[in-house]
mmCIF file of C-alpha atoms in Angstrom:
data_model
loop_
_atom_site.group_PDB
_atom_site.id
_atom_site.type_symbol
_atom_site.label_atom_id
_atom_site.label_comp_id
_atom_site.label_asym_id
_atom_site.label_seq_id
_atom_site.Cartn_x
_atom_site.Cartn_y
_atom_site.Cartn_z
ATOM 1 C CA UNK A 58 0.000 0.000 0.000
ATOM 2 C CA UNK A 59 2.875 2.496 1.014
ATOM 3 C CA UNK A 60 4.525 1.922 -2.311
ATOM 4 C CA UNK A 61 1.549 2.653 -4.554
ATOM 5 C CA UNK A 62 0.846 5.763 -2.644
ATOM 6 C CA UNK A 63 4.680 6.191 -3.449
ATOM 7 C CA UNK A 64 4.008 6.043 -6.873
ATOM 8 C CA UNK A 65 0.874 7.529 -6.823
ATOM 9 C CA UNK A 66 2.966 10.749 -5.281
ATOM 10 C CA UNK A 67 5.882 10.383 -7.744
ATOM 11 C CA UNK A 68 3.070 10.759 -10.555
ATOM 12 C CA UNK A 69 1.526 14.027 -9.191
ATOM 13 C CA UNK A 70 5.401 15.637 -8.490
ATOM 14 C CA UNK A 71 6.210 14.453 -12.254
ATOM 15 C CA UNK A 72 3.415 16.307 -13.600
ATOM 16 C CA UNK A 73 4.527 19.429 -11.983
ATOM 17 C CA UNK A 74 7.108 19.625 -13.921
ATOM 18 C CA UNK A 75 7.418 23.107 -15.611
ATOM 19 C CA UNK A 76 6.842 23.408 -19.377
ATOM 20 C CA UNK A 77 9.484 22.943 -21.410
ATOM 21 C CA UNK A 78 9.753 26.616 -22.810
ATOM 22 C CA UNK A 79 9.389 28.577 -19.776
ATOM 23 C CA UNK A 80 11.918 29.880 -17.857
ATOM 24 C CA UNK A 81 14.667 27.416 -15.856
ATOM 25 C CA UNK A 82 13.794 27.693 -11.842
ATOM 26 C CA UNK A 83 16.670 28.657 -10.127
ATOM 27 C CA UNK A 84 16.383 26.251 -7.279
ATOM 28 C CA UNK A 85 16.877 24.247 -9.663
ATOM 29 C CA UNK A 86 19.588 25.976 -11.397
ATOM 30 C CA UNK A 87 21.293 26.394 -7.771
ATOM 31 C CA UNK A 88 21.628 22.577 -7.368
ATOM 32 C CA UNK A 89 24.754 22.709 -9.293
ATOM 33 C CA UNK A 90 25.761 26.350 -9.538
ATOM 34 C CA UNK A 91 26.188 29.334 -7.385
ATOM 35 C CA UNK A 92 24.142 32.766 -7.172
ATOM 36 C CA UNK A 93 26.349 34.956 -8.537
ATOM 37 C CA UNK A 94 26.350 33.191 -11.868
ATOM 38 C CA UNK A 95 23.216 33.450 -12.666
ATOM 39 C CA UNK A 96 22.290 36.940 -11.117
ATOM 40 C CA UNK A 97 22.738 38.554 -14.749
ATOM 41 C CA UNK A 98 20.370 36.043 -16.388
ATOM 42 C CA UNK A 99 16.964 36.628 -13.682
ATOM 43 C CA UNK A 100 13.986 37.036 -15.959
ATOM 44 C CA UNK A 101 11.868 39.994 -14.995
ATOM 45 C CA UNK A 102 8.821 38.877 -14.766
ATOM 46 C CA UNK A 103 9.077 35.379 -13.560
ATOM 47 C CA UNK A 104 12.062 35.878 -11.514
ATOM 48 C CA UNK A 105 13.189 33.067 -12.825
ATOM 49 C CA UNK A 106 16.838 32.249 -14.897
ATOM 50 C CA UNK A 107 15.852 33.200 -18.076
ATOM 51 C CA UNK A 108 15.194 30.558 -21.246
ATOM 52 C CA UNK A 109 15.633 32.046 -24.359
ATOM 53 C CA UNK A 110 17.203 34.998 -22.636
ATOM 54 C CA UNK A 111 15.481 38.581 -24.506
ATOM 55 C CA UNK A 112 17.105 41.607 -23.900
ATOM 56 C CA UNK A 113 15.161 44.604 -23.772
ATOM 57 C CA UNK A 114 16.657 47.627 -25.536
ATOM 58 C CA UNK A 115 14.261 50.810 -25.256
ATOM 59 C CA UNK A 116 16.125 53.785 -24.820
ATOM 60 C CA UNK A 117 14.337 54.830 -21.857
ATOM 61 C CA UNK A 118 16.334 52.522 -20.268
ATOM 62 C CA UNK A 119 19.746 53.129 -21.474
ATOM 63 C CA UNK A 120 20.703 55.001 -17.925
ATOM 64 C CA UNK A 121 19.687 51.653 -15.714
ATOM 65 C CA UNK A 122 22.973 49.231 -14.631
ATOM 66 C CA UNK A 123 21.188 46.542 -14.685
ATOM 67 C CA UNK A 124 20.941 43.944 -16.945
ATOM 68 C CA UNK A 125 17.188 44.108 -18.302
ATOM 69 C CA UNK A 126 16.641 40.249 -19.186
ATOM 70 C CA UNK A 127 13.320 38.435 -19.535
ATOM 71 C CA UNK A 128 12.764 35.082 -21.635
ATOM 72 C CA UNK A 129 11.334 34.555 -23.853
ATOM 73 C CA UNK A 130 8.154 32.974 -23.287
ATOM 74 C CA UNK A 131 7.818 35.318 -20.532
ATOM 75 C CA UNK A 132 7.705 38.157 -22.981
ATOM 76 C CA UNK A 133 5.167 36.601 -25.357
ATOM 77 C CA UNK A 134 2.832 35.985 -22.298
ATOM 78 C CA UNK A 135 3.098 39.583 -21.073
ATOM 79 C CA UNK A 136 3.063 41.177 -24.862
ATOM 80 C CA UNK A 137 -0.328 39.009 -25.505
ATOM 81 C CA UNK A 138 -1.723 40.629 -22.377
ATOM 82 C CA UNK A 139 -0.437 44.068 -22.821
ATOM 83 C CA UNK A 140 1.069 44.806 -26.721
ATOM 84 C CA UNK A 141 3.560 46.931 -26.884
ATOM 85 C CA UNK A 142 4.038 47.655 -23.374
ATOM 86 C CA UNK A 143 7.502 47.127 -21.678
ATOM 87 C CA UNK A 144 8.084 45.400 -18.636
ATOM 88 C CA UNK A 145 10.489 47.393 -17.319
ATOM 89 C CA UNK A 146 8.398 50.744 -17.243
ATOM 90 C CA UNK A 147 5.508 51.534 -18.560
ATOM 91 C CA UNK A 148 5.662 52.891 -21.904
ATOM 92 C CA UNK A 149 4.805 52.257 -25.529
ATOM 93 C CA UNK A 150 7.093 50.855 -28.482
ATOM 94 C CA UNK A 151 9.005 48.302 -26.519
ATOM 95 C CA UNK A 152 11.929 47.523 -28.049
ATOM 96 C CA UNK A 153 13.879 43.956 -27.682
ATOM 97 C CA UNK A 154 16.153 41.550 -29.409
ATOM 98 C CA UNK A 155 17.888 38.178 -28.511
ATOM 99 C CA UNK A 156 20.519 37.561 -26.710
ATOM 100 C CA UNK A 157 22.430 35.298 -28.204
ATOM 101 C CA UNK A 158 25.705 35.597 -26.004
ATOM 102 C CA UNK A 159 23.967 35.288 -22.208
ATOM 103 C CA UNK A 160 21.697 31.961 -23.967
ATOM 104 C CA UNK A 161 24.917 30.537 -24.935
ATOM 105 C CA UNK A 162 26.379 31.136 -21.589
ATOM 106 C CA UNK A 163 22.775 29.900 -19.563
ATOM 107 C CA UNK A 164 23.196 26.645 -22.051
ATOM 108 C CA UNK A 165 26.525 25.807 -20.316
ATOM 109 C CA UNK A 166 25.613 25.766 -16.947
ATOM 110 C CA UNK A 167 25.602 22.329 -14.925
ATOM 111 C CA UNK A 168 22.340 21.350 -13.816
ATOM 112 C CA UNK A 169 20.502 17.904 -13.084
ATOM 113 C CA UNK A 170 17.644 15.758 -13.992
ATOM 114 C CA UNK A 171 14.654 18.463 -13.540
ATOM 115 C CA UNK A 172 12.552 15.331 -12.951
ATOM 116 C CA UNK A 173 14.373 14.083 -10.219
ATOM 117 C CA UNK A 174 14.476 17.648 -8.993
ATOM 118 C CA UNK A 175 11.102 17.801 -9.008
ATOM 119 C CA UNK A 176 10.598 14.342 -7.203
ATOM 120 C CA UNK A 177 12.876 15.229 -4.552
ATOM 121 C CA UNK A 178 11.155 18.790 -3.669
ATOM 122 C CA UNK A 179 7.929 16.594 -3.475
ATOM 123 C CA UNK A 180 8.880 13.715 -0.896
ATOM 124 C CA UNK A 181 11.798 15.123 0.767
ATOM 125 C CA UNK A 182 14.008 13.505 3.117
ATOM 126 C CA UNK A 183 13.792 10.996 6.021
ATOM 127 C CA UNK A 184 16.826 10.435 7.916
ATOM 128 C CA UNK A 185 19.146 11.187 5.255
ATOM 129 C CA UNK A 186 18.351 8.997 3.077
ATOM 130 C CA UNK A 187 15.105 9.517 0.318
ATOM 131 C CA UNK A 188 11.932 8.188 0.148
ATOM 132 C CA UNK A 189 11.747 8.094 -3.858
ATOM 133 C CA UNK A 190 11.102 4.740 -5.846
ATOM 134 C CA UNK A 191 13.191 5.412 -8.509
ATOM 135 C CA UNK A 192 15.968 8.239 -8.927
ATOM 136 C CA UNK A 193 17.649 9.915 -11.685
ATOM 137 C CA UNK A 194 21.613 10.360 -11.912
ATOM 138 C CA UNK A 195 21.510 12.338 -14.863
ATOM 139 C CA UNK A 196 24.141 15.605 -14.235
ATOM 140 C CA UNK A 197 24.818 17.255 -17.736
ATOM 141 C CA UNK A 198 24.434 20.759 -19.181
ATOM 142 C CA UNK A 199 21.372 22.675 -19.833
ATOM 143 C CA UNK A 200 21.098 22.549 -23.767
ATOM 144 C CA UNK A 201 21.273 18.575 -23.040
ATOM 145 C CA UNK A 202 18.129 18.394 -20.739
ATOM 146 C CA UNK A 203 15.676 18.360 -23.786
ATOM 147 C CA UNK A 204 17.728 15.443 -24.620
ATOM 148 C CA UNK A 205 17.711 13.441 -21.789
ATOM 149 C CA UNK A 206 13.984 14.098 -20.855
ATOM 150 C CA UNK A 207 13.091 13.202 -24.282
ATOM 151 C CA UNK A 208 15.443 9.730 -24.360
ATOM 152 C CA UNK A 209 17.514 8.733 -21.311
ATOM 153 C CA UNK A 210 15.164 9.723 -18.091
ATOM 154 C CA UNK A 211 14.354 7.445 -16.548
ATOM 155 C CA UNK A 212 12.025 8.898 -14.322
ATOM 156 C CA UNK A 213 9.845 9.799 -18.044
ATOM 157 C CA UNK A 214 6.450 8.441 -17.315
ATOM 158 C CA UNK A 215 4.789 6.599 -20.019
ATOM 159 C CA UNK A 216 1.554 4.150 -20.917
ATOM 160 C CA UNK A 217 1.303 0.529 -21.000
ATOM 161 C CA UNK A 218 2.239 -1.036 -23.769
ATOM 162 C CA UNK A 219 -1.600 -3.018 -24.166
ATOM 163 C CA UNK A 220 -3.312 0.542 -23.689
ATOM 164 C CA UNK A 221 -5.145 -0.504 -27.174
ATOM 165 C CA UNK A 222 -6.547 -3.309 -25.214
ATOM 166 C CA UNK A 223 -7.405 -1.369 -22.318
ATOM 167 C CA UNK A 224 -4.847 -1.191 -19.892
ATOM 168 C CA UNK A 225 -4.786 2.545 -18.596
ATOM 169 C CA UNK A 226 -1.854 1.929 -16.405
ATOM 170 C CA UNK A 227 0.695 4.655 -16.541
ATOM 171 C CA UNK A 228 4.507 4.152 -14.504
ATOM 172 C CA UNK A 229 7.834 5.449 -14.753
ATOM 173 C CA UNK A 230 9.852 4.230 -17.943
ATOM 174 C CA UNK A 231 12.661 2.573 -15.803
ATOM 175 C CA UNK A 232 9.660 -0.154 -14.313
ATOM 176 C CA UNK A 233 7.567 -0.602 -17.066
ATOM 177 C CA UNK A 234 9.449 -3.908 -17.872
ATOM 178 C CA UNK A 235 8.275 -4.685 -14.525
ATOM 179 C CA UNK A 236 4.590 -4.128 -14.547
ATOM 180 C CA UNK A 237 4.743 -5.852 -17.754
ATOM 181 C CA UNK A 238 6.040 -8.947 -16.375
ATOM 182 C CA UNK A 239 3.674 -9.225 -13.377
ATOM 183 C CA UNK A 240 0.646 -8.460 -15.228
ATOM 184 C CA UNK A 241 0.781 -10.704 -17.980
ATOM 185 C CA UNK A 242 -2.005 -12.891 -17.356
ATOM 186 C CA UNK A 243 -4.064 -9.527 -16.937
ATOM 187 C CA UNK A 244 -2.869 -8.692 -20.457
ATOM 188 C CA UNK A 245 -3.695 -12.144 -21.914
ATOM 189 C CA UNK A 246 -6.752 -11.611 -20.442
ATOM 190 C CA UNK A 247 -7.642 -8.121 -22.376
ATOM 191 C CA UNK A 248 -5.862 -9.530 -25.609
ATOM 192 C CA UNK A 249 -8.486 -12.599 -25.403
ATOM 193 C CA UNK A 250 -11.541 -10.200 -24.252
ATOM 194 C CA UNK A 251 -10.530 -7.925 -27.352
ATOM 195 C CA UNK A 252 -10.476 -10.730 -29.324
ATOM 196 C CA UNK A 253 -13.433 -12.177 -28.709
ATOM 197 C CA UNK A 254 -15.319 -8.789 -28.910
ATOM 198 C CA UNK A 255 -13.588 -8.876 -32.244
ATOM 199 C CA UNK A 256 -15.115 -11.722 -33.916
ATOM 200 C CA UNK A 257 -18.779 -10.509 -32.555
ATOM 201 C CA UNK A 258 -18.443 -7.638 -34.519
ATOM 202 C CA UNK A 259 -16.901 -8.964 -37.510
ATOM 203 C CA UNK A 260 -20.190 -10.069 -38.564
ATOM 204 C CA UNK A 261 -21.433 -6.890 -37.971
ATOM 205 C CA UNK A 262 -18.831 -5.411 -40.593
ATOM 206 C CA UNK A 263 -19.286 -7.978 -42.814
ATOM 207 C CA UNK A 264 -22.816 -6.681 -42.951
ATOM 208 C CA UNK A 265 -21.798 -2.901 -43.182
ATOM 209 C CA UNK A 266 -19.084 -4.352 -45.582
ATOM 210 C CA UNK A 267 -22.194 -5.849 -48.215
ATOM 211 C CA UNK A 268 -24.246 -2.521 -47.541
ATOM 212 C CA UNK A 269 -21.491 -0.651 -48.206
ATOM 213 C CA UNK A 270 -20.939 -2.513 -51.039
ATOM 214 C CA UNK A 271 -24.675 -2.106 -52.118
ATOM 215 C CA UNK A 272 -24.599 1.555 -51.515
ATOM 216 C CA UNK A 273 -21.192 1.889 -54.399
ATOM 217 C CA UNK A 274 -23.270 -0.265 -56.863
ATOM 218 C CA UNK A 275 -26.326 2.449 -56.234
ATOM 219 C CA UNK A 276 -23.972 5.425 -56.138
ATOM 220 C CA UNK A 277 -22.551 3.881 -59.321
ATOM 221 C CA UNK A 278 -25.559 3.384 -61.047
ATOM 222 C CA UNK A 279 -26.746 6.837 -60.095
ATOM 223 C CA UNK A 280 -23.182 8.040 -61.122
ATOM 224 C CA UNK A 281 -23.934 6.308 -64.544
ATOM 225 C CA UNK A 282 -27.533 8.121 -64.901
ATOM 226 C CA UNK A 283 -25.887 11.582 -63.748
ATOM 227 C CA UNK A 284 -23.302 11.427 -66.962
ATOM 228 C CA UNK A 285 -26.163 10.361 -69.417
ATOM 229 C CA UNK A 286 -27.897 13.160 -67.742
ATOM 230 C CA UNK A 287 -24.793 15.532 -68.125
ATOM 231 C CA UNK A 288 -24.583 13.828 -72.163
ATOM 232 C CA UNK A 289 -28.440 14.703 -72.776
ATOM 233 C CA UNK A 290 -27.870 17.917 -70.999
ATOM 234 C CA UNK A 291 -25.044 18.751 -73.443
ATOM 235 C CA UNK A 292 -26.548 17.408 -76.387
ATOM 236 C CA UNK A 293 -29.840 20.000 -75.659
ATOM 237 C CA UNK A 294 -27.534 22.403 -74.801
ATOM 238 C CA UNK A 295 -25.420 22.038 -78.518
ATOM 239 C CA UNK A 296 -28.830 21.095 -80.198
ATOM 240 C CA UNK A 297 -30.047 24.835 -78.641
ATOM 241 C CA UNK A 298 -26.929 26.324 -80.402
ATOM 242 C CA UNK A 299 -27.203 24.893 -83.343
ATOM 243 C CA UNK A 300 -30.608 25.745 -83.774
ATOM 244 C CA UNK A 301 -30.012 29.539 -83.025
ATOM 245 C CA UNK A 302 -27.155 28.902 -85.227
ATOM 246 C CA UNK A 303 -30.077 27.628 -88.528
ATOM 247 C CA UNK A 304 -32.118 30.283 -87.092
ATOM 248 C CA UNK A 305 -29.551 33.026 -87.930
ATOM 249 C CA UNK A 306 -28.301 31.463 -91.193
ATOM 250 C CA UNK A 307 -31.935 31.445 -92.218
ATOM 251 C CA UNK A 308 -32.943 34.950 -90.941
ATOM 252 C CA UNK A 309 -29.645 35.797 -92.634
ATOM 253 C CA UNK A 310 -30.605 33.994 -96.170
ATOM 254 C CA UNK A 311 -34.168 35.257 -96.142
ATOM 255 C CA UNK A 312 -32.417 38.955 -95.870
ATOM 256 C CA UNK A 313 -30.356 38.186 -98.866
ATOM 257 C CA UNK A 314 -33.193 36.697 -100.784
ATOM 258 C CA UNK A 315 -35.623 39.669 -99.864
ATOM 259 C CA UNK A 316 -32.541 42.107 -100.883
ATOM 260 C CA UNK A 317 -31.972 40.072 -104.207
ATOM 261 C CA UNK A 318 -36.140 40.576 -104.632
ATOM 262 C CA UNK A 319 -36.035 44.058 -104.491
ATOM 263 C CA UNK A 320 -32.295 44.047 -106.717
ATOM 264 C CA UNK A 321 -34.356 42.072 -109.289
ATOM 265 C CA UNK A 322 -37.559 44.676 -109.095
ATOM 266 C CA UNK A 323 -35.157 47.327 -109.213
ATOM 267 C CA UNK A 324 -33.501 45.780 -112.806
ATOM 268 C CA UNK A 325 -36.750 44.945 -114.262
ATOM 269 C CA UNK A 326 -37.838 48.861 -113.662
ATOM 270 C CA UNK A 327 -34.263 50.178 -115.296
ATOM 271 C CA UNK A 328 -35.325 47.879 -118.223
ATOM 272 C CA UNK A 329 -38.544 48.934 -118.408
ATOM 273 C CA UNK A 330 -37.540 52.407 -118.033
ATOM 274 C CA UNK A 331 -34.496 51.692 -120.883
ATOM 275 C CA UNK A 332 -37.399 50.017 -123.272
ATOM 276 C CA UNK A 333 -40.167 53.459 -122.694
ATOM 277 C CA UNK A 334 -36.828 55.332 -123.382
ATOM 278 C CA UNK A 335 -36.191 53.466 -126.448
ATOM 279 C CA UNK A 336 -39.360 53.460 -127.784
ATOM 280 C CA UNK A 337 -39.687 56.953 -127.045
ATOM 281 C CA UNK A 338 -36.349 57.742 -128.994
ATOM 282 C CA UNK A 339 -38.003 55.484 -131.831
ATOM 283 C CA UNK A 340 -40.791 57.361 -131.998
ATOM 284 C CA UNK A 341 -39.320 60.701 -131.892
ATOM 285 C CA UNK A 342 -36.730 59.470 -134.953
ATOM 286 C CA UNK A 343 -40.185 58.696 -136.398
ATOM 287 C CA UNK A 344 -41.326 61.917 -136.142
ATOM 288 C CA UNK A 345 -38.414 63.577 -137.144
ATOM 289 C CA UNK A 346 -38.088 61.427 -140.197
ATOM 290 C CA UNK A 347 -41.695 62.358 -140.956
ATOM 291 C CA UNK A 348 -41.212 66.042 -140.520
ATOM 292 C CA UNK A 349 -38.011 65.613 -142.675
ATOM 293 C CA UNK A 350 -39.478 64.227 -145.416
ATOM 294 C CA UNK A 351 -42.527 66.598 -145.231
ATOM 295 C CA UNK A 352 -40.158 69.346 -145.635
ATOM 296 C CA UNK A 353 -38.309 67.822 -148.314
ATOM 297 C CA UNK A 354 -41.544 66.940 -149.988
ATOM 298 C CA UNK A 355 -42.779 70.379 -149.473
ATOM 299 C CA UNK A 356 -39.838 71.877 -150.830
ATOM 300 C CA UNK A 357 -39.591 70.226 -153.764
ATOM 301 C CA UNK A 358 -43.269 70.696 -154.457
ATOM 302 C CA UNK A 359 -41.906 74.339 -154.434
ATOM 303 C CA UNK A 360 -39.087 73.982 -156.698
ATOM 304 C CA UNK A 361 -41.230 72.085 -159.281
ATOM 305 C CA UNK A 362 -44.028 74.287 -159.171
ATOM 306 C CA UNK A 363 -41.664 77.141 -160.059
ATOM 307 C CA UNK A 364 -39.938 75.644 -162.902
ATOM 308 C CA UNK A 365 -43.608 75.226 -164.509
ATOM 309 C CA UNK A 366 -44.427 78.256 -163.881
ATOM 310 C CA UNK A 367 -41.116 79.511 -165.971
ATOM 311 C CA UNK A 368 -42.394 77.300 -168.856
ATOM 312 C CA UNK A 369 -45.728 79.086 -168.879
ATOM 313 C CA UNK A 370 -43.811 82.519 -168.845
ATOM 314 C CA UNK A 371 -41.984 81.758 -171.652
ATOM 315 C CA UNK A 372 -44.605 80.095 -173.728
ATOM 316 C CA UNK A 373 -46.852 82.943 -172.920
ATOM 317 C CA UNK A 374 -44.381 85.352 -174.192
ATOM 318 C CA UNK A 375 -43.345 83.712 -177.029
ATOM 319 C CA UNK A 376 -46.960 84.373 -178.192
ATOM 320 C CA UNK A 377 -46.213 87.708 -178.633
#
């Protein structure tokens, strides 16, 4: 009983642990370092030894000795709550950039497991000696916790390997050999339960399997009817076009025919008016003719009628 309330309490301490991109505690820190090295790397607003060390650079500042150092999560939090404020004063257009010098320098400091930190600050000590489970000797360098909490801890909680088949237990990585040795009948157990829950329901699929299957021919089918629809609707649709298409070429040729009408009236009036002319010319001729011949008729009438009339003269006179 004592030792699952042990783990029970390691669980709650491991999940205290702070998030991975805030700021480094310094108790933490402290474990392997002293004060005065990290005095020029305390976050501002958390207090905290700065992660992703920001340094902020307004020049309403530039008189202050101190080092004006938040991190950078730190800053995002307070700029999503205030924008543009500063946390140093209060004024607008905060100015900031990083710092890549003091995070190289915060990345080389010693530290150890923050898990087993974390553990320890939870259970404490009796007599000297602690009442953890399981501890963690890692002692490395900062930029090598994400590492080691990602790979190596072995105070990393994680989930029982038959969690598909329903086993919710959760333990540290270093025992999790362990639980699965002593709980293998449970296991067997929840493998054989899942199985036989399986083959209930595979008739059940098998059923959603043929009325799924009986749904594609019907989608199909109606997939099938939808492009003969789409093929009729096209064919109206070029049938429509077309038929404008006659309609214009026949509006078009009755135009031509009803202009070639009135071009064919038009000729047979110039050659009516060309015969009237004619014939009117003819007659005219006619008349002239006539008149000619009159004249010259006339006029020699004249000319003869004087010539007998000389003969008469002189036969008259040569009576005497």
């Amino acid at each position: 009983m004592e030792e699952e309330k042990s783990k029970c309490s390691m669980k709650m301490a491991l999940k205290s642990i702070p998030q991975q991109h805030s700021c480094f505690e310094k108790k933490w820190i402290l474990q392997l370092n002293q004060q005065e090295d990290i005095n020029d790397f305390i976050c501002l607003i958390c207090k905290q030894v700065a992660n992703s060390p920001m340094e902020i650079d307004c020049p309403q500042h530039k008189d202050m000795d101190e080092s004006l150092i938040v991190g950078e999560n730190c800053l995002k939090q307070f700029l999503s709550q205030k924008p543009n404020s500063c946390p140093v004063k209060h004024h607008d257009n905060c100015l900031y950039s990083q710092n890549w010098l003091m995070k190289r320098y915060i990345n080389e400091l010693d530290a150890i497991c923050p898990r087993q930190f974390e553990q320890e600050q939870q259970q404490g000590y009796e007599e000297g000696k602690t009442t953890r489970f399981v501890s963690c000797n890692f002692k490395g360098k900062v930029k090598h916790i994400d590492y080691h909490l990602e790979n190596s801890c072995c105070l990393q909680m994680v989930k029982c390997w038959f969690e598909p088949f329903g086993c919710n237990h959760l333990c540290l990585k270093s025992t999790i050999h362990d639980h699965l040795t002593s709980n293998m009948k449970l296991h067997f157990d929840l493998v054989i339960k899942s199985f036989d829950t399986l083959q209930q329901t595979i008739p059940q699929y098998q059923k959603l399997n043929l009325e799924n299957e009986k749904l594609k021919m019907e989608l199909q089918l109606k997939g099938k009817k939808d492009e003969e629809i789409a093929d009729l609707k096209q064919q109206l649709e070029q049938y429509q076009k077309n038929n404008l298409q006659l309609n214009f070429a026949h509006k078009t040729t009755l135009a031509e025919m009803e202009k070639l009408k009135k071009d064919n009236e038009i000729q047979k009036i110039k050659q009516k008016m060309q015969v009237n002319l004619n014939s009117s010319m003819n007659s005219k001729e006619e008349e002239i003719q006539i008149i000619i011949h009159h004249w010259i008729r006339t006029f020699n009438i004249k000319l003869g009628w004087i010539k007998d009339f000389d003969k008469i003269v002189v036969n008259y006179v040569s009576l005497f």
